[in-house]
Tab-separated table of C-alpha atoms and ligand atoms in Angstrom:
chain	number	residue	atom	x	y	z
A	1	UNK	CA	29.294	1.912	20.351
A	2	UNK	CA	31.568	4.280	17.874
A	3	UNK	CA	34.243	2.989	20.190
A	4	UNK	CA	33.621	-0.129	20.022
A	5	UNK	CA	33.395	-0.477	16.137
A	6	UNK	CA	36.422	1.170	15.728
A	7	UNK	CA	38.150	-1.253	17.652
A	8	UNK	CA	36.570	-4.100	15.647
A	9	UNK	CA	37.116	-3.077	12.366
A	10	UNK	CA	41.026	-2.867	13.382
A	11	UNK	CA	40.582	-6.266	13.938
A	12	UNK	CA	41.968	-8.386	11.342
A	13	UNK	CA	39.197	-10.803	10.951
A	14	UNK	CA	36.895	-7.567	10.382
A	15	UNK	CA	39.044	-6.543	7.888
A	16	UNK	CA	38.996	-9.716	5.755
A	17	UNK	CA	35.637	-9.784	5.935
A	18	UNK	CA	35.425	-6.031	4.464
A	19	UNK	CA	37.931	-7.132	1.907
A	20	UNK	CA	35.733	-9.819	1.063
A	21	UNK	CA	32.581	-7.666	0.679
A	22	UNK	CA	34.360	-5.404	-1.327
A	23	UNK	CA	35.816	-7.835	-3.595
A	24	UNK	CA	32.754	-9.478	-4.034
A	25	UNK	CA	30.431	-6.939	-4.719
A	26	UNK	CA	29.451	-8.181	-7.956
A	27	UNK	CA	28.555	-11.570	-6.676
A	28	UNK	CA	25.964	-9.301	-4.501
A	29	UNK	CA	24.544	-8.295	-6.969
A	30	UNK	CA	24.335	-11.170	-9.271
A	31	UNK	CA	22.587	-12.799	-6.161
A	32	UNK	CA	19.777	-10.036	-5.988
A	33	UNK	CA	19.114	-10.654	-10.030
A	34	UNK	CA	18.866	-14.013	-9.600
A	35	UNK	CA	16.405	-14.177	-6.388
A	36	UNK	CA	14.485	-11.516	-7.626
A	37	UNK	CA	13.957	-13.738	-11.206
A	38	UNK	CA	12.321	-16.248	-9.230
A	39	UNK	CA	8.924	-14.964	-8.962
A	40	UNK	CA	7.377	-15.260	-5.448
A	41	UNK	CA	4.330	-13.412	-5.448
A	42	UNK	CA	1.881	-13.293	-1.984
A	43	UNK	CA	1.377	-16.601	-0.621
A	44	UNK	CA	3.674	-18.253	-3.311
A	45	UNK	CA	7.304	-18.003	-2.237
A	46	UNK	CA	7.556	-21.537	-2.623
A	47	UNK	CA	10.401	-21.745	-5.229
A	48	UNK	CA	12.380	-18.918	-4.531
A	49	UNK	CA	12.579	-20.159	-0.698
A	50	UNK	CA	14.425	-23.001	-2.073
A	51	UNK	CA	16.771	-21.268	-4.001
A	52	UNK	CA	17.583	-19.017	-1.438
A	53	UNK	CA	18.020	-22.328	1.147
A	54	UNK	CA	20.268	-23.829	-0.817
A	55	UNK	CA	22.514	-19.837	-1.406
A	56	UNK	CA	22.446	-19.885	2.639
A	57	UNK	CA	23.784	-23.357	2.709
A	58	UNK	CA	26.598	-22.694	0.459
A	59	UNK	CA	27.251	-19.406	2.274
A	60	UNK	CA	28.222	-21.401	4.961
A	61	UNK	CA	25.116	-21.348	7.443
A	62	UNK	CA	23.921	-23.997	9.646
A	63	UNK	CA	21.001	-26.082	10.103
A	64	UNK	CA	19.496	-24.511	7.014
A	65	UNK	CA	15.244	-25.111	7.122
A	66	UNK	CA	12.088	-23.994	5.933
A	67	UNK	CA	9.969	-23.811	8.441
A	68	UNK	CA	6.051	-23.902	8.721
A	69	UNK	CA	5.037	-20.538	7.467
A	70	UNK	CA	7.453	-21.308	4.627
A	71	UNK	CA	10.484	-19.348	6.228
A	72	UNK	CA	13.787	-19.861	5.341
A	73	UNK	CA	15.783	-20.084	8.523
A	74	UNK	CA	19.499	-20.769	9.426
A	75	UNK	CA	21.644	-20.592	12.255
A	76	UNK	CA	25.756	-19.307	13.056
A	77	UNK	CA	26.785	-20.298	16.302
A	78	UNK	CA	27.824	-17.923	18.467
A	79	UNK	CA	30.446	-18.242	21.367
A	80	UNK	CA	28.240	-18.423	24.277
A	81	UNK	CA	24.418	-19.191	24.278
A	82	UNK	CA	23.264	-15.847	24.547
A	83	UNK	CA	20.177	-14.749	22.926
A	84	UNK	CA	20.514	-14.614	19.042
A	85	UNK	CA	20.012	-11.712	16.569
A	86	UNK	CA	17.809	-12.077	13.890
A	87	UNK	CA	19.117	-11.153	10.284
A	88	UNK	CA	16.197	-10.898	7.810
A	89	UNK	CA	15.017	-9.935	4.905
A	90	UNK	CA	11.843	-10.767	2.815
A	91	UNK	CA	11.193	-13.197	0.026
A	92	UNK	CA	7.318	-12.166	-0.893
A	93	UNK	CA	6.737	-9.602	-3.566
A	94	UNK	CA	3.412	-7.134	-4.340
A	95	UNK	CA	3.503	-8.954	-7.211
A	96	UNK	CA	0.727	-10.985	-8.568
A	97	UNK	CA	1.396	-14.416	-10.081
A	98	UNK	CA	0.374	-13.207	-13.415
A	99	UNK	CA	2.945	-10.425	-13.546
A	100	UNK	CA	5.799	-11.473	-16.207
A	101	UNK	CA	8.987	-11.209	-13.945
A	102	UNK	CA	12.505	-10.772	-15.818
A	103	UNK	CA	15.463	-8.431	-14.954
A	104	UNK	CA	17.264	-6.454	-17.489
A	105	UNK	CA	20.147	-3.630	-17.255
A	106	UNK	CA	19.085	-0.565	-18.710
A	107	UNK	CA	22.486	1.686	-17.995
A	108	UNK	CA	23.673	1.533	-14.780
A	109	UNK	CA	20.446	0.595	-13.530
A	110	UNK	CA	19.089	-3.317	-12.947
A	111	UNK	CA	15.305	-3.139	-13.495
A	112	UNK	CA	12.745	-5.659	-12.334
A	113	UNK	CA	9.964	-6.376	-10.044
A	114	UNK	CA	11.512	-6.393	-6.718
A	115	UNK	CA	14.654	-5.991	-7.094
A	116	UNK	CA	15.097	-3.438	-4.750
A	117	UNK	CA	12.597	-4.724	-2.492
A	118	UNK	CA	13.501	-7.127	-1.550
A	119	UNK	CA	16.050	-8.658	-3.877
A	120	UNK	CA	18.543	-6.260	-2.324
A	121	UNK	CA	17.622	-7.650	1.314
A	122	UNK	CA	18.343	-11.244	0.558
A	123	UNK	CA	21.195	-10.736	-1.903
A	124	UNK	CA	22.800	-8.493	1.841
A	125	UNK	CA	21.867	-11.490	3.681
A	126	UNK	CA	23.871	-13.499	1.947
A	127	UNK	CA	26.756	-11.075	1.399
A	128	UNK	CA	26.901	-11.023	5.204
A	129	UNK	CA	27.364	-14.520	5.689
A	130	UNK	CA	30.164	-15.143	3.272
A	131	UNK	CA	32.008	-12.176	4.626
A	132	UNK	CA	31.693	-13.445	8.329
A	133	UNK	CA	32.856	-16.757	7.087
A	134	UNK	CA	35.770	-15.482	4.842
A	135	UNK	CA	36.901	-13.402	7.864
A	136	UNK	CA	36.495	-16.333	10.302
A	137	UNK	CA	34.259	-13.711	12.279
A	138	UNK	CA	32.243	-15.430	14.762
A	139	UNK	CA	30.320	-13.486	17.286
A	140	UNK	CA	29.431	-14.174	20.873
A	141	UNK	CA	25.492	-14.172	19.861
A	142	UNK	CA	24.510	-16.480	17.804
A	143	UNK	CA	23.053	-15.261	14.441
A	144	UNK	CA	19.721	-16.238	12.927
A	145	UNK	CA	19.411	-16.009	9.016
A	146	UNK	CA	15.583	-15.355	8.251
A	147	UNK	CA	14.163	-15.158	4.986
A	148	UNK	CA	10.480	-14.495	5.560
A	149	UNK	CA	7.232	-14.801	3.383
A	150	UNK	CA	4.248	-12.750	3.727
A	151	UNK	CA	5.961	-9.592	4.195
A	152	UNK	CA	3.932	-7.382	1.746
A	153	UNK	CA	-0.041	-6.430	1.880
A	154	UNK	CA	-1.765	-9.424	1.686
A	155	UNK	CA	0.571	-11.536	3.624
A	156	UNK	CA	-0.309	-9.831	6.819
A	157	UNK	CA	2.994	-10.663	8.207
A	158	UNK	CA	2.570	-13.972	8.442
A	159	UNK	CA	5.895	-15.014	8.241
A	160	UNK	CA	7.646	-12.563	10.626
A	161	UNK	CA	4.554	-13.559	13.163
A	162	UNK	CA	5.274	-17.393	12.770
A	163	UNK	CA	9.088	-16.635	13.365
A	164	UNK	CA	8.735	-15.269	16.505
A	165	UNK	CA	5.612	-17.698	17.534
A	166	UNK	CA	5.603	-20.125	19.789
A	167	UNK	CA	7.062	-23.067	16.894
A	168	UNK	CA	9.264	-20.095	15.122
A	169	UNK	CA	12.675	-20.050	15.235
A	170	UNK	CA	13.249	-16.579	16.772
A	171	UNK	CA	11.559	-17.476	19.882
A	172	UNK	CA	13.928	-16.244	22.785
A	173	UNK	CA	15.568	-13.881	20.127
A	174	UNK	CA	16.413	-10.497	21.241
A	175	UNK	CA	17.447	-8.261	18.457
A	176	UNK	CA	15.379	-8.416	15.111
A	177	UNK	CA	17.518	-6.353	12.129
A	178	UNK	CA	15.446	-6.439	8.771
A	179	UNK	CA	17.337	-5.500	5.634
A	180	UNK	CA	14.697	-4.173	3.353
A	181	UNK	CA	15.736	-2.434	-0.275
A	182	UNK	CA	18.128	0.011	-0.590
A	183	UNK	CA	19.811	3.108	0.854
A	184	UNK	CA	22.377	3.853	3.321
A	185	UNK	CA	20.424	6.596	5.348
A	186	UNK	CA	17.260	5.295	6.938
A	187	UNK	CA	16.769	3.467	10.160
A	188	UNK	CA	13.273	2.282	10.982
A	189	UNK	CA	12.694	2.444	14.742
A	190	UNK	CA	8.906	2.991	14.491
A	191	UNK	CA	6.862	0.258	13.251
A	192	UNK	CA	3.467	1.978	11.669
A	193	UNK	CA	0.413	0.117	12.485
A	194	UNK	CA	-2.144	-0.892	10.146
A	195	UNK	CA	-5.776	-2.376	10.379
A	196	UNK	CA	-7.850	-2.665	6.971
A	197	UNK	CA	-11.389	-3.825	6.725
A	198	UNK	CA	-14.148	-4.629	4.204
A	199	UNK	CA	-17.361	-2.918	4.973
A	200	UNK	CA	-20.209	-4.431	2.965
A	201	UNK	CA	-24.069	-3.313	3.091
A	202	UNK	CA	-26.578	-5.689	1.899
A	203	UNK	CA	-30.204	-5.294	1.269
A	204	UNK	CA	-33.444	-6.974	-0.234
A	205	UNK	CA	-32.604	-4.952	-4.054
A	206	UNK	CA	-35.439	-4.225	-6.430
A	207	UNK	CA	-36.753	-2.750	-9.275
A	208	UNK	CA	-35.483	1.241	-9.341
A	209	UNK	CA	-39.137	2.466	-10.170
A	210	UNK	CA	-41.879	-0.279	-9.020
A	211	UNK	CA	-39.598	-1.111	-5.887
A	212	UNK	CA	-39.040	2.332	-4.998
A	213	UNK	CA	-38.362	2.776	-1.010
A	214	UNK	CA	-36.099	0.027	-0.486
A	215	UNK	CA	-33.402	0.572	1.732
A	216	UNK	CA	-30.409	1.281	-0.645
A	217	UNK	CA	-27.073	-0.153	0.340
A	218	UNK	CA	-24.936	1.986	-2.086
A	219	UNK	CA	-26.536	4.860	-0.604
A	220	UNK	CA	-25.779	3.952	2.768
A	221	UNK	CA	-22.486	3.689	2.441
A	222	UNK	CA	-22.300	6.929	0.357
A	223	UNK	CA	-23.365	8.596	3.209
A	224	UNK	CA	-20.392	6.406	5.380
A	225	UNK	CA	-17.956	7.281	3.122
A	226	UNK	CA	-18.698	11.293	2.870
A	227	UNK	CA	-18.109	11.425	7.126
A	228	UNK	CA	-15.056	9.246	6.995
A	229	UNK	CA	-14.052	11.626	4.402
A	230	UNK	CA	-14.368	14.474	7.345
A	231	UNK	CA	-13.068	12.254	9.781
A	232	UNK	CA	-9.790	11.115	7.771
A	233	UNK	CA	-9.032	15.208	7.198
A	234	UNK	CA	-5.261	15.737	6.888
A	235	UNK	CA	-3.494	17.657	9.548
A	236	UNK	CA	-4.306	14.585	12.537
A	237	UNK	CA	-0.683	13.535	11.731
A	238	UNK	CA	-0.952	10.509	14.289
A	239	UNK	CA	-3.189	8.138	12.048
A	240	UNK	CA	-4.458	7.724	8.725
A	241	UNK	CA	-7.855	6.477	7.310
A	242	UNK	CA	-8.287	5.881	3.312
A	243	UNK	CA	-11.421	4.169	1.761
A	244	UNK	CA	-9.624	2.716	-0.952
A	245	UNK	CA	-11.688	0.891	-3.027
A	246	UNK	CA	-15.481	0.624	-3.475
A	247	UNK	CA	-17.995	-1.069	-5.968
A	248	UNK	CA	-21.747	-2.814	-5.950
A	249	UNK	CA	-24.740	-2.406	-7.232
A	250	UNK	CA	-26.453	-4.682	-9.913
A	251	UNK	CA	-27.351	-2.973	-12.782
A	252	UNK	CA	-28.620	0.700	-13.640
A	253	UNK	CA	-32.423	0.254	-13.395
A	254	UNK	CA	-32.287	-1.723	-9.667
A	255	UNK	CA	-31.680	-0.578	-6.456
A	256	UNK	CA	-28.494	-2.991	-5.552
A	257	UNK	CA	-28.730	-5.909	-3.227
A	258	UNK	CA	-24.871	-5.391	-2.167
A	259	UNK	CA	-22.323	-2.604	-1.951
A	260	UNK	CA	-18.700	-2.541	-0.152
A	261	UNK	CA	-15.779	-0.228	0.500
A	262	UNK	CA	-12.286	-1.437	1.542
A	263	UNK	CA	-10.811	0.492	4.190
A	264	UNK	CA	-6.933	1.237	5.035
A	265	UNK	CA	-6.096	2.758	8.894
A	266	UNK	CA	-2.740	3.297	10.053
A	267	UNK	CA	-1.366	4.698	12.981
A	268	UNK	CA	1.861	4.552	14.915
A	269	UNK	CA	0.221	4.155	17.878
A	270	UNK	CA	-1.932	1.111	19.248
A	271	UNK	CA	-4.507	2.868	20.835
A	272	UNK	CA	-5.153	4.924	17.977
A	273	UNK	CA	-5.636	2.347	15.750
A	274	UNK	CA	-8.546	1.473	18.454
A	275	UNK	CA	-9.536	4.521	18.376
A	276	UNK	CA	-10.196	4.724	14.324
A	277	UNK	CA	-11.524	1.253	14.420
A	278	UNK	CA	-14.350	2.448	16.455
A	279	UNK	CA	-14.990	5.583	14.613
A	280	UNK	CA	-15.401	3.525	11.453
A	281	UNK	CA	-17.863	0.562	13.021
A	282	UNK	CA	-19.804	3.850	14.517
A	283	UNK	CA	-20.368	5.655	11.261
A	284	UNK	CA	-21.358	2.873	9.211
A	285	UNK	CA	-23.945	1.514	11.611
A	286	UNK	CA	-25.442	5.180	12.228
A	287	UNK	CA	-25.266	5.493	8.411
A	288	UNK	CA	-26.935	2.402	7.900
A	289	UNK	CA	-29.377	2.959	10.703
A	290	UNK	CA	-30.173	6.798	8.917
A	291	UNK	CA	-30.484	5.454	5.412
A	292	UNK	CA	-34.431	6.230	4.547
A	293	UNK	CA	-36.881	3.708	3.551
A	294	UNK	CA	-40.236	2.901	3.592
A	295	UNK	CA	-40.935	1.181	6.879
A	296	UNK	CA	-41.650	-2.511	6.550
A	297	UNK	CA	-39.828	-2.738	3.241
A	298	UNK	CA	-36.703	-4.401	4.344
A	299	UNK	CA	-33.681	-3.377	5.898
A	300	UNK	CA	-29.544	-3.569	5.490
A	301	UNK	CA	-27.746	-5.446	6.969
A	302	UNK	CA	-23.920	-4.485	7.576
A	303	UNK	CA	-20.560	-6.867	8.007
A	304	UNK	CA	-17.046	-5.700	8.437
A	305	UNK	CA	-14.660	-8.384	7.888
A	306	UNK	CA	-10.915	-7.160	8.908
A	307	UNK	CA	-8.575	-7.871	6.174
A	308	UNK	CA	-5.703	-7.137	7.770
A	309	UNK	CA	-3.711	-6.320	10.707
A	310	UNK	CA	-0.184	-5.143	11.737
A	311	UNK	CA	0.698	-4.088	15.066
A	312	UNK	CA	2.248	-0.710	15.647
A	313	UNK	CA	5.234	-0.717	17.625
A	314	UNK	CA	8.693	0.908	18.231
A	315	UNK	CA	12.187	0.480	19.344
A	316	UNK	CA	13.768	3.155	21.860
A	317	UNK	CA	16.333	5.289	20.134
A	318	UNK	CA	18.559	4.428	23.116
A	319	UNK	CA	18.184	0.857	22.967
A	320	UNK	CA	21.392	-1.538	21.427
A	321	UNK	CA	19.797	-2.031	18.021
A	322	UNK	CA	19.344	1.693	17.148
A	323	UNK	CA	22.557	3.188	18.840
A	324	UNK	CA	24.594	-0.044	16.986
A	325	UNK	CA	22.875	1.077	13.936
A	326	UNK	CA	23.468	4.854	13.773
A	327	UNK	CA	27.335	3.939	14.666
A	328	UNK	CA	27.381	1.591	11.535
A	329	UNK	CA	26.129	4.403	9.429
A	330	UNK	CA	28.147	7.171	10.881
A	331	UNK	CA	30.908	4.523	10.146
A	332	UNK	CA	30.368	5.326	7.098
A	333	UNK	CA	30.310	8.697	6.801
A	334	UNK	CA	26.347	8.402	6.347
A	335	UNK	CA	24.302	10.206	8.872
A	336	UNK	CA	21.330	8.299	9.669
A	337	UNK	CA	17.875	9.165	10.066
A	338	UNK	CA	15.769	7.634	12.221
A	339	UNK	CA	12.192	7.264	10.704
A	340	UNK	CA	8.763	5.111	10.934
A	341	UNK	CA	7.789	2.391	8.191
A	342	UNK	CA	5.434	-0.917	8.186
A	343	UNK	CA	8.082	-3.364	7.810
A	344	UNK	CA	8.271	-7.091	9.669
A	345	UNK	CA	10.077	-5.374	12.117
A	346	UNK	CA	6.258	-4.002	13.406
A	347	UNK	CA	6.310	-7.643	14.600
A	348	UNK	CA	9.003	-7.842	16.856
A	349	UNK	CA	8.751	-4.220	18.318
A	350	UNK	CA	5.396	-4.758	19.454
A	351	UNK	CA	6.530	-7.883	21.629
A	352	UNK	CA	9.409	-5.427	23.231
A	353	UNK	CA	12.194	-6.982	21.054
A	354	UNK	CA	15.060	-4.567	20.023
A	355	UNK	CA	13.983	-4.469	16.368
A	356	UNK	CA	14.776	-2.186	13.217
A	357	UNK	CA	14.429	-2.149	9.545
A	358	UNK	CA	17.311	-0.905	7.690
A	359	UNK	CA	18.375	-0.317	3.489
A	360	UNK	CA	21.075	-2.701	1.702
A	361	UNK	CA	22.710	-0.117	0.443
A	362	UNK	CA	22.701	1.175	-3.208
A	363	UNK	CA	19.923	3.733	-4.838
A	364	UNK	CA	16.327	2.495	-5.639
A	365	UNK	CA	12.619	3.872	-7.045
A	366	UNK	CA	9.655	2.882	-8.725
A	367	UNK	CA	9.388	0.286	-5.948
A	368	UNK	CA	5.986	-1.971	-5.989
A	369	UNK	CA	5.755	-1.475	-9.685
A	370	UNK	CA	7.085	-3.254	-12.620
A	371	UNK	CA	9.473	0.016	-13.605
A	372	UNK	CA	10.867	-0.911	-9.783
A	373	UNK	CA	14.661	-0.173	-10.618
A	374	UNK	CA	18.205	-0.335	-8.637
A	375	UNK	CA	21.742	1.280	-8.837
A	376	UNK	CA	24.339	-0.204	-7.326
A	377	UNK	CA	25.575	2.891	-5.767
A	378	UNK	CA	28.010	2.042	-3.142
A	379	UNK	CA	25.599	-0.853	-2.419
A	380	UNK	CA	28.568	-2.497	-0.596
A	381	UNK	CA	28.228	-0.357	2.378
A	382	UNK	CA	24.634	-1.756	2.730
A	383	UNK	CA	26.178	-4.964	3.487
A	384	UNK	CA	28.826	-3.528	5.419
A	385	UNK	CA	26.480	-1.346	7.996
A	386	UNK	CA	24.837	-4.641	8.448
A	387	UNK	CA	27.669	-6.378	9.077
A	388	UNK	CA	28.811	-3.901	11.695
A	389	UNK	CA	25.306	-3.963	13.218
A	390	UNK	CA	25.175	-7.968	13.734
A	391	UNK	CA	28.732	-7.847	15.032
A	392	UNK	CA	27.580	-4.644	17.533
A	393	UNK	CA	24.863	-6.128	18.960
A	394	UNK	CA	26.279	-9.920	18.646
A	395	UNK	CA	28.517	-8.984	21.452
A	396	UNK	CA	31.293	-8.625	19.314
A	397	UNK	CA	33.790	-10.995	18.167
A	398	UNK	CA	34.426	-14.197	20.040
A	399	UNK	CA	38.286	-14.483	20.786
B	401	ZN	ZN1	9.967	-4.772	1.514
């Protein structure tokens, strides 16, 4: 692969295209600040879809659509009709629709909500395209330009899973890269697997004195809660479980009707995830089950509704996506570390398609909060280590 790069970026339409990225930069970035001012919180990506259509159409890509998730997808022809490689980034946000969304310098720093993630991945997107058209750079793959909703939490990876569904675009794909905020260093090859659940207990409810007895949900899933806490205990570094939120009850003098916790699990491993799943449904129905009441007074009932889930996966270190990757970065005098994350990419890796998440370049923090903030450090080698990554495993140039 090293080989291989170097000969490419000796090519002259590899070079234009680096001049071009270079020259550019600030273009980049005025992209990212403008994408990431068009709010697009979960399941409302609507508007900044559009805007980004119409940036992929002027960039030069083909056949630009939105699809039925709400996608943005485009095509580059390649020179022979060999599977294409998927280009991505988000367009969803954490944040709510009620969060006031505005970019502002502050130094050498451009703050806003999701600007790093992912403003950065769509502004690299487009960066890439322009540069592959400036250079009159075609590869032998031809390229797919995603920009994908549902990314974050709630979303569920909806998008990512339409895309590669049986109507999605990337059907037949078979390399997924998914530029996702900043940095130069990180490679995700391991796709961290999540499933989340609400438990809730329900019961008749009463009066706390006249009704005492009742089966008591909150106390039920008190008792849940304190063995998942023994269960969860750090040091079982292959999964996670978190109770993350809780509530019920009705007031202070009645023995609540309803209470619920909200669940998190993650694993990078399938079977795990399984594993923890059953744990969970097996202490809450023992704890229910134990809960003390006076017999014939009622009982709880339990449901566990699963909120969310994202498939654990990974892509072999050896495989063409990592190796093309790691030669991008080392092209850049970065060495790369290979690392696990829940990204889309979880998508594709757990169908067996060579997928990764990578940075756009640039420095980044305070992401998923309104302080989220980035630098444009460098940020041009973001675009550039993708670049040499779609034209790696694109087969190369097409003479
Ligand atoms: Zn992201």
């Amino acid at each position: 692969m090293d080989a291989l790069l170097r000969r490419l970026r000796d090519d002259a339409r590899v070079r234009a295209a680096e001049r071009y990225v270079w020259a550019e930069d600030a273009r980049t970035l005025s992209d990212q600040v403008l994408l990431t001012g068009i709010p697009a919180p979960p399941f409302a990506e609507r508007v900044r879809a559009q805007r980004m259509a119409e940036l992929m159409a002027e960039a030069g890509l083909e056949e630009v659509a939105i699809d039925g998730a709400g996608n943005v997808v485009a095509n580059l022809e390649g020179a022979s009709e060999e599977s294409a490689v998927v280009l991505s980034a988000h367009l969803d946000t954490v944040f709510p629709a009620e969060t006031p969304i505005s970019v502002r310098k502050d130094g050498d720093r451009v703050v806003g909500p999701g600007i790093s993630d992912d403003g950065r991945g769509l502004a690299v997107l487009l960066a890439v395209a322009r540069a592959l058209r400036e250079g009159r750079a075609r590869t032998r793959a031809p390229l797919l330009f995603a920009a994908t909703v549902g990314e974050e939490g709630p979303g569920n990876l909806r998008g990512v899973r339409h895309l590669f569904g049986p109507r999605g675009a990337g059907v037949g794909a078979a390399v997924f890269i998914s530029v996702d905020g900043a940095g130069l260093d990180r490679v995700v090859t391991r796709g961290v697997g999540s499933r989340r659940f609400r438990v809730t207990v329900r019961g008749p409810g009463g009066h706390s004195w006249v009704d005492w007895g009742l089966a008591n949900p909150i106390h039920a899933l008190g008792a849940a809660v304190g063995d998942l806490a023994e269960l969860a205990a750090p040091g079982d570094l292959i999964g996670t479980l978190t109770v993350a939120r809780w509530g019920g009850g009705t007031s202070i003098n009645a023995i609540p009707q309803e209470a619920w916790i909200e669940v998190d699990t993650r694993s990078e491993s399938e079977g795990r995830l399984e594993e923890v799943e059953e744990k969970l449904r097996r202490t809450v129905s023992r704890c229910v089950a134990e809960t003390r009441c006076q017999p014939h007074r009622g009982h709880l009932e339990t449901e566990i509704a699963v909120l969310g889930i994202r498939p654990a996966g990974h892509t072999p270190a050896e495989g063409p996506v990592v190796r093309a990757a790691v030669a991008a970065t080392r092209a850049l005098g970065v060495e790369p570390e290979l690392c696990a994350s829940s990204t889309d990419a979880n998508v594709p890796m757990a169908a067996g398609i060579d997928a990764i998440t990578v940075g756009g370049g640039g420095t980044a923090g305070m992401a998923h909060t309104t302080d989220e903030w980035y630098r444009n450090d460098q940020g041009c080698e973001g675009v550039l280590r993708a670049l040499y990554t779609v034209l790696l495993v694109g087969g190369g140039l097409a003479d």
